[in-house]
mmCIF file of C-alpha atoms in Angstrom:
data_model
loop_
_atom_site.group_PDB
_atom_site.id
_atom_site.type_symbol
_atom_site.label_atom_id
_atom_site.label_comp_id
_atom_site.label_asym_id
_atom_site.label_seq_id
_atom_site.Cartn_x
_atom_site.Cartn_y
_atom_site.Cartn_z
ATOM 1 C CA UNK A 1 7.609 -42.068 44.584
ATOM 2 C CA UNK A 2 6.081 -43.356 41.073
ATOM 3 C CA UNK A 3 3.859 -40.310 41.301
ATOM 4 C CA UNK A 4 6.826 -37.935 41.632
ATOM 5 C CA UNK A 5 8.726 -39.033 38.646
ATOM 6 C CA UNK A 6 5.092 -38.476 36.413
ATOM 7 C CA UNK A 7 4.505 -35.934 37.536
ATOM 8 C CA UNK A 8 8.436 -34.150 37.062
ATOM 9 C CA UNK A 9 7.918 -36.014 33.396
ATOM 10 C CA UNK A 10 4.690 -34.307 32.736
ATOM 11 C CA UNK A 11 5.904 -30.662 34.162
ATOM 12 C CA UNK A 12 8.958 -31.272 31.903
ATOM 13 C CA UNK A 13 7.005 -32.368 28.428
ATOM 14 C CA UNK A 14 4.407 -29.232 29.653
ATOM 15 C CA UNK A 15 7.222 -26.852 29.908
ATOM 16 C CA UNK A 16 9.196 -28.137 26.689
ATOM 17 C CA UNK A 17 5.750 -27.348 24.987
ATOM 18 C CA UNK A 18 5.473 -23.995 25.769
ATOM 19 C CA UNK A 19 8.696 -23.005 24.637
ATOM 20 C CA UNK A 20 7.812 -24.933 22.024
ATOM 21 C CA UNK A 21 5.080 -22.690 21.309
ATOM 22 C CA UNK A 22 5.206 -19.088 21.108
ATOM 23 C CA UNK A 23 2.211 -17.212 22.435
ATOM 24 C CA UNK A 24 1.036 -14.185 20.471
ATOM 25 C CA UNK A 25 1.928 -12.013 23.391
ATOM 26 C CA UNK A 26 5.373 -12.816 22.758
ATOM 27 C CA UNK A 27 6.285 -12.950 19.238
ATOM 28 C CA UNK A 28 4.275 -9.929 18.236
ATOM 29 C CA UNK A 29 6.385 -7.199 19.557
ATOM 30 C CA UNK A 30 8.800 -8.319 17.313
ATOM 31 C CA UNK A 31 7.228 -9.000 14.627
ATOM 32 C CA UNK A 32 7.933 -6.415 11.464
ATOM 33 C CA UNK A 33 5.076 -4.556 9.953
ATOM 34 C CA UNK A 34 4.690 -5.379 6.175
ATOM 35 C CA UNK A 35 5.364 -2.187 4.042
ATOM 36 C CA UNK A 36 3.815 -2.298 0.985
ATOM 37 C CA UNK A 37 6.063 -0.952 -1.895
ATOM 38 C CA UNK A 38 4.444 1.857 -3.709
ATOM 39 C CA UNK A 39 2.917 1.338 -7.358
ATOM 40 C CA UNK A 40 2.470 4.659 -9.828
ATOM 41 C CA UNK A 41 -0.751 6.149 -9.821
ATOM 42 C CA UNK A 42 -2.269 8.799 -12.149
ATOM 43 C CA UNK A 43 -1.379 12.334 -11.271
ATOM 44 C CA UNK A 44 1.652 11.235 -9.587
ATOM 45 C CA UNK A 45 4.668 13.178 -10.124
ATOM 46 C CA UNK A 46 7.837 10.886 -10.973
ATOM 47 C CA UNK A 47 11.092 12.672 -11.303
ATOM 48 C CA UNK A 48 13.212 10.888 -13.904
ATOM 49 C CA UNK A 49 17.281 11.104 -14.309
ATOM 50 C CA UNK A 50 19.557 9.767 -16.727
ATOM 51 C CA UNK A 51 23.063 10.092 -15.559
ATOM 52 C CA UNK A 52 25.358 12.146 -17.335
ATOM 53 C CA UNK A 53 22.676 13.510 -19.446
ATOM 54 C CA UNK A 54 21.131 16.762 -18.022
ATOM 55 C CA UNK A 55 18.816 17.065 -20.609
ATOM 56 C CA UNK A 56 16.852 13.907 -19.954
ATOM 57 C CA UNK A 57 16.392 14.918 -16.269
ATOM 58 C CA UNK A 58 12.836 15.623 -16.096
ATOM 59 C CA UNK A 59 9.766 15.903 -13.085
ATOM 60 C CA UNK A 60 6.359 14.429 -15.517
ATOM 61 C CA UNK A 61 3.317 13.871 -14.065
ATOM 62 C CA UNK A 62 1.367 10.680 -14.735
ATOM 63 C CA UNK A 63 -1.630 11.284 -16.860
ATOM 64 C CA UNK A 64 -5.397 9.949 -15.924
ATOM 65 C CA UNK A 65 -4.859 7.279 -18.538
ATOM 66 C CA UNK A 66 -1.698 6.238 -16.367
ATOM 67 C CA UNK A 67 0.807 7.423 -19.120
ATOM 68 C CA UNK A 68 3.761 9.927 -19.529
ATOM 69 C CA UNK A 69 5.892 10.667 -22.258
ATOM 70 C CA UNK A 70 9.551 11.169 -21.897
ATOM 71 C CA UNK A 71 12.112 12.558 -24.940
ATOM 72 C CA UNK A 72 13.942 10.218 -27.084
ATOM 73 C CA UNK A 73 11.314 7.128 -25.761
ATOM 74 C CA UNK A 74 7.983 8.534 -26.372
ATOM 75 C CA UNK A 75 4.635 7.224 -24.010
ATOM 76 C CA UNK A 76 5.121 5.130 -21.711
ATOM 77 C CA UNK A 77 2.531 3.342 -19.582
ATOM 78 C CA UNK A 78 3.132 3.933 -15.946
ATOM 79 C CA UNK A 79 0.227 2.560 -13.830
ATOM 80 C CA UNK A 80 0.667 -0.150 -11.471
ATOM 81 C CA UNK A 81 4.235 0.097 -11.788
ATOM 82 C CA UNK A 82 7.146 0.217 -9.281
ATOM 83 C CA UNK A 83 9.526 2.758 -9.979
ATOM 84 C CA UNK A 84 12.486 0.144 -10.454
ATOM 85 C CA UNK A 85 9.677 -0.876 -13.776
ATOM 86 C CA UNK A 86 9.651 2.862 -14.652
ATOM 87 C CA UNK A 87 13.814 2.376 -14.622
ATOM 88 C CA UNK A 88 13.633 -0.451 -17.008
ATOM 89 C CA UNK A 89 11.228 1.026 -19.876
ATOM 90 C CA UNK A 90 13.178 4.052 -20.077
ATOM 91 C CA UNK A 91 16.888 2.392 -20.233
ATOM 92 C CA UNK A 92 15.206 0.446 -22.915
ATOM 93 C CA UNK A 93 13.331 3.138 -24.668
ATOM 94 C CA UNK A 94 16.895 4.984 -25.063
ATOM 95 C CA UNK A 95 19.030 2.115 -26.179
ATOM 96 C CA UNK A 96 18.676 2.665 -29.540
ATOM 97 C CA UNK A 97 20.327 6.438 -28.694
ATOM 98 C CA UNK A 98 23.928 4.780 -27.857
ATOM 99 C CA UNK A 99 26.302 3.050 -29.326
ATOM 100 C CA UNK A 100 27.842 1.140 -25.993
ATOM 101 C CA UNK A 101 25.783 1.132 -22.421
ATOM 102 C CA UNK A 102 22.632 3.162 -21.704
ATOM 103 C CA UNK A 103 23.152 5.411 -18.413
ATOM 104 C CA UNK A 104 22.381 4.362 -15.244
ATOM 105 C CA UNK A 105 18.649 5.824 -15.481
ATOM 106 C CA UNK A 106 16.969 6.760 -11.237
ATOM 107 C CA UNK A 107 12.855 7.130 -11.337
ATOM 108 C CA UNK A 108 12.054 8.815 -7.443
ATOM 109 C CA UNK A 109 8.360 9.426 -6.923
ATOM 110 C CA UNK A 110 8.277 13.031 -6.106
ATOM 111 C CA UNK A 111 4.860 13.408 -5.387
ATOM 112 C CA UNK A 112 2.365 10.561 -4.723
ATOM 113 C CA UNK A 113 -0.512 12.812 -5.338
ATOM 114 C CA UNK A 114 -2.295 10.225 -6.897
ATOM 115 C CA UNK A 115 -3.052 7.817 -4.663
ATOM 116 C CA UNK A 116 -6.325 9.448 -3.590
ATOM 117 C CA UNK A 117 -10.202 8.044 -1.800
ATOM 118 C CA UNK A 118 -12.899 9.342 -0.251
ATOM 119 C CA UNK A 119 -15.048 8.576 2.549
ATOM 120 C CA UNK A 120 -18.830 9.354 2.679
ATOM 121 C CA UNK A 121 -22.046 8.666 4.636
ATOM 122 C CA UNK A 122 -22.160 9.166 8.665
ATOM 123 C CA UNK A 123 -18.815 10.388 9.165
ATOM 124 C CA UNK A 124 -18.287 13.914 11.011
ATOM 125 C CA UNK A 125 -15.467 15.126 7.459
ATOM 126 C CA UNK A 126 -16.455 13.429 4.327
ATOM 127 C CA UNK A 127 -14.654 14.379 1.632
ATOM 128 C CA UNK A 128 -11.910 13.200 -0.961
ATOM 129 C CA UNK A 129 -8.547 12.640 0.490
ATOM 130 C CA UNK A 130 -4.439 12.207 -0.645
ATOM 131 C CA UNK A 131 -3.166 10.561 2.155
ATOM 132 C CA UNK A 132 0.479 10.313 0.683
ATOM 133 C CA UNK A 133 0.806 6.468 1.640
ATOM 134 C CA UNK A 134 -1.383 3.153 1.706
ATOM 135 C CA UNK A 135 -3.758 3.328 4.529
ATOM 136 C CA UNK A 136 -6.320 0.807 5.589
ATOM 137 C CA UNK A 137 -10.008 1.301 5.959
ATOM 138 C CA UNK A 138 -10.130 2.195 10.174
ATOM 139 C CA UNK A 139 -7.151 4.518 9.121
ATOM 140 C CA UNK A 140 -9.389 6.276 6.211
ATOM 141 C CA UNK A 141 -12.156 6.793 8.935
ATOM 142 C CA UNK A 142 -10.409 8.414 11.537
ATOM 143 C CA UNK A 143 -9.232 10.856 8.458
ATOM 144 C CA UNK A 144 -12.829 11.651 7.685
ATOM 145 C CA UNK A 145 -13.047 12.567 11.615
ATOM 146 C CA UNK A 146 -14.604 9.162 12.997
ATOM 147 C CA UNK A 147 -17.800 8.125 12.484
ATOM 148 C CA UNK A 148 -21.199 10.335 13.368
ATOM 149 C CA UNK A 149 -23.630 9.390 15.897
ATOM 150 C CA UNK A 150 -25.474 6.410 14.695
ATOM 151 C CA UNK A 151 -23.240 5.094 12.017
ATOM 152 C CA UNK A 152 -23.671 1.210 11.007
ATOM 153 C CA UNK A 153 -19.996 0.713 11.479
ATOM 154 C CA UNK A 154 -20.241 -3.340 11.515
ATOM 155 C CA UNK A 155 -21.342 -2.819 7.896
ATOM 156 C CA UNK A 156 -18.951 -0.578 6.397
ATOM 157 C CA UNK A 157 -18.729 -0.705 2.337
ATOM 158 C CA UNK A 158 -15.569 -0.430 0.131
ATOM 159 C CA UNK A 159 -16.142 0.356 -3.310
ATOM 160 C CA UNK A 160 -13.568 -0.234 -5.955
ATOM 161 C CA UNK A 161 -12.882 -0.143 -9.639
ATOM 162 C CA UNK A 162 -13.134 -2.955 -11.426
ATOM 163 C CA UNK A 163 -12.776 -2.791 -15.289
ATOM 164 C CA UNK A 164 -16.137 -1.005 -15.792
ATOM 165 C CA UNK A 165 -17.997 -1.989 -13.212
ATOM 166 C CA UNK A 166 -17.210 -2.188 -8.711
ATOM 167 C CA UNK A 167 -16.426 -4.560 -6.306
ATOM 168 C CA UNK A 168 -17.836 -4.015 -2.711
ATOM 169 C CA UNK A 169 -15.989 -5.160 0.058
ATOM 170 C CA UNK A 170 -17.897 -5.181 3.779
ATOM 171 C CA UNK A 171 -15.984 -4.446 6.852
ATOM 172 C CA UNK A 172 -17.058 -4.699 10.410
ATOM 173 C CA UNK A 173 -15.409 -2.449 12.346
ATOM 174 C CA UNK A 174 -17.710 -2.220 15.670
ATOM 175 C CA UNK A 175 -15.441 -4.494 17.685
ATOM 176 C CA UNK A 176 -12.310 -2.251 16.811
ATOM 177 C CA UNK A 177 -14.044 0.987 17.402
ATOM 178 C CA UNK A 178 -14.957 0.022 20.931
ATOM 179 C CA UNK A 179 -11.754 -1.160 21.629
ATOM 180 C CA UNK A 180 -11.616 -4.370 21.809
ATOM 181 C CA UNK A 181 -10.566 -5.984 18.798
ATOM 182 C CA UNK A 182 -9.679 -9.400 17.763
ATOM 183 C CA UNK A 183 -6.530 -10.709 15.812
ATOM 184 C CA UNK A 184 -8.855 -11.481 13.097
ATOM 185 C CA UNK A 185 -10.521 -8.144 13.254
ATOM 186 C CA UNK A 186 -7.021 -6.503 13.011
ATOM 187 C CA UNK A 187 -5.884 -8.757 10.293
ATOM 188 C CA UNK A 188 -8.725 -8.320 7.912
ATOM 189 C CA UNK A 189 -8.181 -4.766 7.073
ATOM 190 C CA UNK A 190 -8.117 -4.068 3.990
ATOM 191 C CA UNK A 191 -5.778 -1.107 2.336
ATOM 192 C CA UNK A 192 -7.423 1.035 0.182
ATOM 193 C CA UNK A 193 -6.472 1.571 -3.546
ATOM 194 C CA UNK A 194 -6.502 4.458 -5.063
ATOM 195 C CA UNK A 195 -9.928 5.412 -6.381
ATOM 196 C CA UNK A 196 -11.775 3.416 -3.570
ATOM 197 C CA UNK A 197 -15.256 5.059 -1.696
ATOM 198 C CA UNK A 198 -15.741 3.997 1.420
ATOM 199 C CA UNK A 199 -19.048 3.679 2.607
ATOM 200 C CA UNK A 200 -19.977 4.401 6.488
ATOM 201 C CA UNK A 201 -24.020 3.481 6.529
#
């Protein structure tokens, strides 16, 4: 009878752990993916519109330096911005122009032409590409049409602008590509910037 009520006690404590516990099986249906909000990237186009004012409704594209210039605010300096930034510099940039409140000023990427990489080495489509969104490295590959027959794809290469000189980041992507990835694996992809190369040996 003693062994009854230890063992009922240790079933109990057991099953109080495991709904204690969430297994990865069952949170991660659930779980959200992580968007990534999108920063301005040279040769973007950004439509701009200040309410009420038809004339300051323009569509400028974002030059290679990562600037624009807009009328009654002059250059402004766009890269690595959020479009709610863009908002702010111009509202400022006309306040001078009015007496009483600035219009409500919207900034809408049009056209994220910007955001741009390419993909070389053993791949079956190398090229440059405008993918429109962030994508991560496995994503970039199947682009380029998957790797080619003997691609090192455990030692992938990243390379990305960094002041004047580039930062290489190494991805192993052998487990994934057979299938049989691990949380880790899956976790450690890295988005690409735009600009980035990435390098299938």
């Amino acid at each position: 009878m003693i062994f009854s009520v230890r063992a009922a006690r240790h079933c109990a404590a057991v099953g109080l752990l495991a709904l204690a516990v969430p297994t990865v099986a069952q949170s991660a249906p659930n779980a959200p993916a992580q968007l990534r909000a999108y920063r301005i990237n040279p040769g973007d186009e950004i439509e701009i519109y200040v309410w009420g004012e038809e004339r300051l409704q323009r569509i400028v594209k974002v030059l290679p330096d990562g600037t624009f210039s807009f009328p009654l605010v002059g250059q402004i300096d766009a890269l690595g911005k959020l479009p709610a930034d863009i908002e702010t510099l111009v509202s400022k940039g006309l306040r001078s122009q009015y007496r009483d409140t600035v219009p409500q000023v919207t900034v809408s990427v049009k056209s994220p032409m910007g955001l741009q990489f390419s993909v070389a080495g053993k791949v079956k489509a190398a090229g440059a590409f405008t993918a429109g969104r962030y994508v991560n490295v496995l994503e970039a590959l199947v682009m380029a049409g998957g790797p080619a027959d003997f691609a090192d794809v455990g030692n992938v290469a990243i390379l990305r602008k960094s002041g004047t000189g580039l930062n290489v980041i190494k991805v192993r992507l052998t487990d994934i590509l057979k299938g049989n990835p691990s949380g880790r694996d899956l976790a450690g992809l890295p988005q690409l910037e735009s600009g980035d190369t990435v390098i299938v040996p």
